[in-house]
Coordinates of C-alpha atoms in Angstrom, one line a residue:
X1 CA 10.2 -11.9 18.7
X2 CA 10.1 -8.2 17.9
X3 CA 10.4 -7.4 14.2
X4 CA 11.2 -3.8 13.0
X5 CA 9.3 -3.0 9.7
X6 CA 10.5 -0.3 7.4
X7 CA 8.3 1.0 4.5
X8 CA 9.8 3.4 2.0
X9 CA 8.5 2.3 -1.4
X10 CA 7.0 5.7 -2.4
X11 CA 5.9 8.7 -0.4
X12 CA 5.3 7.4 3.1
X13 CA 8.0 6.7 5.6
X14 CA 6.5 4.0 7.9
X15 CA 8.2 2.2 10.8
X16 CA 6.6 -0.3 13.2
X17 CA 7.4 -3.0 15.7
X18 CA 5.5 -6.3 15.4
X19 CA 5.7 -8.5 18.5
X20 CA 4.5 -12.1 18.3
X21 CA 4.1 -12.3 22.1
X22 CA 1.3 -9.7 22.3
X23 CA -2.4 -10.7 22.6
X24 CA -1.7 -14.0 24.4
X25 CA 0.8 -15.1 21.8
X26 CA -1.4 -14.2 18.8
X27 CA 0.9 -11.3 18.0
X28 CA 0.2 -7.6 17.3
X29 CA 1.7 -4.2 16.6
X30 CA 3.6 -2.9 19.6
X31 CA 4.0 0.6 18.1
X32 CA 4.1 2.3 14.8
X33 CA 5.0 5.8 13.4
X34 CA 4.3 7.2 9.9
X35 CA 5.4 10.3 8.1
X36 CA 3.5 11.3 4.9
X37 CA 5.1 13.4 2.2
X38 CA 1.7 14.6 0.9
X39 CA 2.5 18.3 1.5
X40 CA 5.9 17.9 -0.2
X41 CA 4.5 16.5 -3.4
X42 CA 1.1 18.4 -3.5
X43 CA 2.8 21.3 -5.2
X44 CA 3.6 19.1 -8.1
X45 CA 0.3 17.2 -8.2
X46 CA 2.1 13.9 -7.8
X47 CA 5.2 12.1 -6.4
X48 CA 8.6 13.4 -7.4
X49 CA 10.9 10.4 -7.0
X50 CA 14.1 12.3 -6.1
X51 CA 12.3 14.4 -3.5
X52 CA 10.7 11.3 -2.1
X53 CA 14.1 9.6 -1.7
X54 CA 15.7 12.6 0.0
X55 CA 12.8 13.0 2.4
X56 CA 13.1 9.3 3.5
X57 CA 16.7 9.9 4.3
X58 CA 15.9 12.9 6.3
X59 CA 13.1 11.2 8.3
X60 CA 14.3 7.6 8.9
X61 CA 16.6 8.2 11.9
X62 CA 14.4 10.5 13.9
X63 CA 11.4 8.3 13.2
X64 CA 13.3 5.3 14.4
X65 CA 14.1 6.9 17.7
X66 CA 10.5 8.1 18.0
X67 CA 9.4 4.5 17.4
X68 CA 11.7 3.1 20.1
X69 CA 10.4 5.6 22.6
X70 CA 6.8 4.9 21.7
X71 CA 7.4 1.1 22.0
X72 CA 9.4 1.7 25.2
X73 CA 12.2 -0.6 24.0
X74 CA 15.9 -0.3 23.2
X75 CA 17.6 -1.1 19.9
X76 CA 19.0 -4.3 21.4
X77 CA 15.4 -5.6 21.9
X78 CA 14.9 -5.8 18.1
X79 CA 15.2 -9.5 17.0
X80 CA 15.0 -8.9 13.2
X81 CA 14.5 -6.2 10.6
X82 CA 12.1 -6.3 7.6
X83 CA 12.3 -3.7 4.9
X84 CA 10.4 -3.1 1.6
X85 CA 12.6 -4.6 -1.1
X86 CA 10.1 -3.8 -3.9
X87 CA 8.2 -3.0 -6.0
X88 CA 8.4 0.8 -5.8
X89 CA 10.6 3.8 -6.7
X90 CA 14.1 2.5 -6.7
X91 CA 15.6 5.5 -4.9
X92 CA 13.0 5.4 -2.2
X93 CA 13.4 1.6 -1.8
X94 CA 17.1 1.9 -1.4
X95 CA 16.9 4.3 1.5
X96 CA 14.9 1.9 3.6
X97 CA 16.8 -1.2 2.5
X98 CA 20.2 0.2 3.2
X99 CA 19.1 1.6 6.6
X100 CA 17.5 -1.7 7.5
X101 CA 20.3 -3.9 6.3
X102 CA 22.9 -1.8 8.1
X103 CA 21.0 -1.7 11.3
X104 CA 20.5 -5.4 11.2
X105 CA 24.2 -6.0 10.7
X106 CA 25.1 -3.7 13.6
X107 CA 22.6 -5.5 15.9
X108 CA 23.7 -8.9 14.7
X109 CA 20.1 -9.9 13.8
X110 CA 18.6 -11.2 10.5
X111 CA 17.2 -9.0 7.8
X112 CA 14.6 -9.8 5.2
X113 CA 13.4 -7.9 2.1
X114 CA 9.7 -7.9 1.8
X115 CA 7.4 -7.6 -1.2
X116 CA 5.3 -4.4 -0.8
X117 CA 2.1 -6.0 -2.1
X118 CA 2.5 -9.1 0.0
X119 CA 2.6 -6.7 3.0
X120 CA -0.7 -5.2 1.9
X121 CA -2.2 -8.7 1.3
X122 CA -1.2 -9.9 4.8
X123 CA -2.3 -6.7 6.6
X124 CA -5.9 -7.9 7.1
X125 CA -4.6 -11.3 8.2
X126 CA -2.4 -9.6 10.8
X127 CA -5.4 -7.9 12.4
X128 CA -6.9 -11.2 13.5
X129 CA -10.3 -10.5 11.9
X130 CA -10.9 -14.2 11.2
X131 CA -9.1 -14.2 7.8
X132 CA -8.1 -17.7 6.8
X133 CA -6.5 -19.0 3.7
X134 CA -7.5 -19.6 1.0
X135 CA -9.0 -16.4 -0.3
X136 CA -9.2 -14.1 -3.2
X137 CA -7.5 -10.8 -2.6
X138 CA -8.1 -7.5 -4.5
X139 CA -4.9 -5.5 -4.3
X140 CA -5.8 -2.0 -5.3
X141 CA -3.6 1.1 -4.8
X142 CA -2.0 4.0 -6.7
X143 CA 0.5 1.6 -8.4
X144 CA -1.3 -1.7 -8.6
X145 CA -4.7 -3.3 -9.3
X146 CA -4.8 -7.1 -9.3
X147 CA -6.8 -10.0 -8.2
X148 CA -4.7 -12.7 -6.5
X149 CA -5.7 -16.2 -5.2
X150 CA -3.9 -16.7 -1.9
X151 CA -3.6 -20.3 -0.6
X152 CA -1.1 -19.4 2.1
X153 CA 1.9 -17.2 2.7
X154 CA 4.0 -17.3 -0.5
X155 CA 1.3 -19.3 -2.3
X156 CA -0.1 -16.7 -4.8
X157 CA -1.7 -17.0 -8.2
X158 CA -2.4 -13.8 -10.1
X159 CA -5.9 -14.1 -11.5
X160 CA -6.0 -10.7 -13.2
X161 CA -4.3 -7.3 -13.2
X162 CA -4.4 -3.9 -14.9
X163 CA -2.9 -3.8 -18.3
X164 CA -2.4 -0.1 -18.0
X165 CA -3.3 2.4 -15.2
X166 CA -3.9 1.3 -11.7
X167 CA -7.3 2.3 -10.2
X168 CA -5.6 4.6 -7.7
X169 CA -3.6 6.2 -10.5
X170 CA -6.8 6.8 -12.3
X171 CA -8.3 8.5 -9.2
X172 CA -5.3 10.8 -9.1
X173 CA -5.6 11.7 -12.7
X174 CA -9.3 12.3 -12.5
X175 CA -8.7 14.6 -9.4
X176 CA -6.2 16.6 -11.5
X177 CA -8.8 17.1 -14.2
X178 CA -11.3 18.3 -11.6
X179 CA -8.6 20.6 -10.1
X180 CA -8.6 18.8 -6.8
X181 CA -5.5 18.6 -4.6
X182 CA -3.2 15.7 -4.3
X183 CA -3.7 12.9 -3.3
X184 CA -6.6 12.4 -5.6
X185 CA -8.4 9.4 -4.2
X186 CA -9.7 10.8 -0.9
X187 CA -10.5 14.2 -2.5
X188 CA -12.5 12.6 -5.3
X189 CA -14.4 10.4 -2.8
X190 CA -15.2 13.5 -0.7
X191 CA -16.5 15.5 -3.6
X192 CA -18.5 12.5 -4.8
X193 CA -20.4 12.3 -1.5
X194 CA -22.7 15.1 -2.6
X195 CA -23.0 14.0 -6.2
X196 CA -25.4 11.9 -8.3
X197 CA -23.5 8.8 -9.4
X198 CA -26.0 8.2 -12.2
X199 CA -25.7 11.7 -13.6
X200 CA -23.2 10.6 -16.3
X201 CA -22.6 7.2 -17.9
X202 CA -18.9 6.3 -18.0
X203 CA -17.4 3.1 -19.5
X204 CA -16.4 0.0 -17.7
X205 CA -13.4 -1.2 -19.8
X206 CA -12.8 -5.0 -20.1
X207 CA -15.7 -5.7 -17.8
X208 CA -16.7 -8.8 -19.6
X209 CA -13.2 -9.9 -20.7
X210 CA -11.7 -12.1 -18.1
X211 CA -10.3 -10.8 -14.8
X212 CA -7.8 -8.2 -16.2
X213 CA -8.5 -4.5 -15.7
X214 CA -8.0 -1.4 -17.9
X215 CA -8.5 2.1 -16.5
X216 CA -6.8 4.3 -19.2
X217 CA -10.0 4.4 -21.2
X218 CA -12.0 5.6 -18.2
X219 CA -9.4 8.3 -17.6
X220 CA -9.9 9.5 -21.2
X221 CA -13.7 9.4 -20.8
X222 CA -13.5 11.6 -17.8
X223 CA -11.3 14.1 -19.7
X224 CA -13.8 14.2 -22.5
X225 CA -16.8 14.5 -20.2
X226 CA -15.2 17.5 -18.4
X227 CA -14.3 19.1 -21.7
X228 CA -17.8 18.7 -23.2
X229 CA -19.9 19.5 -20.1
X230 CA -20.8 23.2 -19.6
X231 CA -19.5 24.7 -16.3
X232 CA -17.6 21.5 -15.4
X233 CA -14.8 23.7 -14.0
X234 CA -17.0 26.0 -11.9
X235 CA -20.4 24.6 -11.0
X236 CA -20.1 22.7 -7.7
X237 CA -23.1 20.5 -8.5
X238 CA -21.7 19.4 -11.9
X239 CA -18.3 18.8 -10.4
X240 CA -19.8 16.6 -7.7
X241 CA -21.9 14.7 -10.2
X242 CA -18.8 14.0 -12.4
X243 CA -16.8 12.8 -9.3
X244 CA -19.7 10.6 -8.2
X245 CA -20.2 9.1 -11.7
X246 CA -16.5 8.4 -12.0
X247 CA -16.1 6.8 -8.6
X248 CA -19.2 4.7 -9.3
X249 CA -17.7 3.5 -12.6
X250 CA -14.4 2.4 -10.9
X251 CA -16.1 0.8 -8.0
X252 CA -18.6 -1.0 -10.2
X253 CA -15.8 -2.4 -12.3
X254 CA -13.8 -3.6 -9.3
X255 CA -16.8 -5.1 -7.5
X256 CA -18.0 -7.1 -10.6
X257 CA -14.5 -8.4 -11.2
X258 CA -14.2 -9.5 -7.6
X259 CA -17.6 -11.4 -7.8
X260 CA -16.4 -13.0 -11.0
X261 CA -13.1 -14.1 -9.4
X262 CA -14.9 -15.7 -6.5
X263 CA -17.3 -17.6 -8.7
X264 CA -14.4 -18.7 -10.9
X265 CA -12.3 -20.0 -8.0
X266 CA -15.3 -21.3 -6.0
X267 CA -14.0 -19.4 -2.9
X268 CA -16.3 -17.5 -0.5
X269 CA -13.7 -15.2 1.1
X270 CA -12.5 -11.9 -0.3
X271 CA -9.8 -9.7 1.1
X272 CA -9.3 -6.1 -0.2
X273 CA -6.0 -4.3 0.6
X274 CA -4.1 -1.3 -0.5
X275 CA -4.8 2.4 -0.4
X276 CA -8.0 2.3 -2.4
X277 CA -9.5 -0.3 -0.1
X278 CA -10.2 2.5 2.3
X279 CA -12.8 3.9 -0.1
X280 CA -16.2 3.7 1.7
X281 CA -18.2 3.3 -1.5
X282 CA -16.1 0.3 -2.5
X283 CA -16.5 -1.4 0.9
X284 CA -20.2 -0.8 1.0
X285 CA -20.7 -2.1 -2.5
X286 CA -18.6 -5.2 -2.0
X287 CA -20.4 -6.1 1.2
X288 CA -23.8 -5.7 -0.6
X289 CA -22.8 -7.7 -3.7
X290 CA -21.0 -10.5 -1.8
X291 CA -23.9 -11.0 0.5
X292 CA -25.9 -12.0 -2.5
X293 CA -23.5 -14.9 -3.2
X294 CA -23.0 -15.8 0.5
X295 CA -19.4 -14.6 0.5
X296 CA -17.6 -12.4 3.0
X297 CA -15.2 -9.6 2.6
X298 CA -12.3 -8.6 5.0
X299 CA -10.2 -5.5 5.0
X300 CA -7.6 -3.9 7.2
X301 CA -8.5 -0.9 9.4
X302 CA -8.0 2.4 7.5
X303 CA -4.6 3.2 9.1
X304 CA -3.3 -0.1 7.7
X305 CA -4.7 0.3 4.2
X306 CA -2.2 2.9 3.0
X307 CA 1.5 2.2 3.1
X308 CA 2.8 1.5 6.6
X309 CA 5.6 -0.2 8.5
X310 CA 3.3 -2.6 10.4
X311 CA 2.4 -4.6 7.3
X312 CA 6.1 -4.9 6.3
X313 CA 7.0 -6.0 9.9
X314 CA 4.3 -8.7 9.8
X315 CA 5.2 -10.0 6.3
X316 CA 8.8 -10.1 7.4
X317 CA 7.8 -12.0 10.5
X318 CA 6.0 -14.6 8.4
X319 CA 9.0 -15.0 6.2
X320 CA 11.5 -15.2 9.0
X321 CA 9.3 -17.8 10.8
X322 CA 9.6 -19.9 7.6
X323 CA 13.3 -19.7 7.8
X324 CA 14.0 -17.1 5.2
X325 CA 16.5 -14.2 5.6
X326 CA 18.6 -12.1 3.2
X327 CA 22.4 -11.9 3.0
X328 CA 24.5 -8.8 3.4
X329 CA 24.0 -7.5 -0.2
X330 CA 21.1 -5.3 -0.9
X331 CA 19.2 -5.6 -4.2
X332 CA 15.9 -3.8 -4.5
X333 CA 13.4 -4.8 -7.1
X334 CA 11.3 -2.0 -8.7
X335 CA 9.2 -4.6 -10.5
X336 CA 8.6 -7.9 -8.7
X337 CA 6.2 -10.7 -9.7
X338 CA 4.1 -11.9 -6.7
X339 CA 4.0 -15.4 -8.1
X340 CA 7.7 -15.7 -7.5
X341 CA 7.3 -15.4 -3.8
X342 CA 7.7 -19.0 -2.7
X343 CA 8.3 -20.2 0.8
X344 CA 11.5 -22.2 0.8

């Protein structure tokens, strides 16, 4: 079975073909293509929803043909279409959903709307890196930060989540304060490489209050630190130290919450997914701390951490295999509770 996956929830247009006959029947990605809108939005320092929607419309058809050529298949070889139904920017979601549902109708194949964060959660499972249910998953991106217990596909319990800013959003805002280009996360991490992470003490909000997160206070603390530190806008050493101290505070918070979640559930397997999961400092710190409690951590390869069509194709495959499919109507969901994702 060949599943076309379409990801258009925000500022990446991702398409991929998942084929369950690859790798001796274990399945794998036959081909994928990705177009990033970073340059489009960099001028504004963040994603402009209307521009994102228009760019998805402009890119979907040529990327689809590029994907078919890369996979060396015809449209008629597609057995089903999976598209991101939510959460995300409503205009961006609608572009991929309407394209996918229309294509599926024309080909006479089933279509399924996929939860964006379920796609991220299942990406490490798709890679075949020995990930087995149950596990605790840290979903951490520009729009979401949450800890989820996953007992199987569609069997999710949210253990904790951010009550305000997501970790990725906090990275983007800290980058703006440091006059770093968009996207913030990779640029803050790069600057932090040469800094002293112990140079400045930043808060770890809600560190000892359950498994929920809060990053708005950390954002404010960075703002005040930059304002009150001499030469924070010009001295490269000071800037690097601020970036390193900020990254360390975020990573330290995420890691300690993950350890707490594993101890609370009694599980010994952690999966991290989403754009921020590509952060090297986060990966290294998690591996170090989880080794102390004899737990293991899994993550997707870097190209599958950020938004991509492969994760949507695989999540759609799992849903279709369970007998689920959507009707002809298209209803995208900008906000969508993961705990509602049951397998029928």
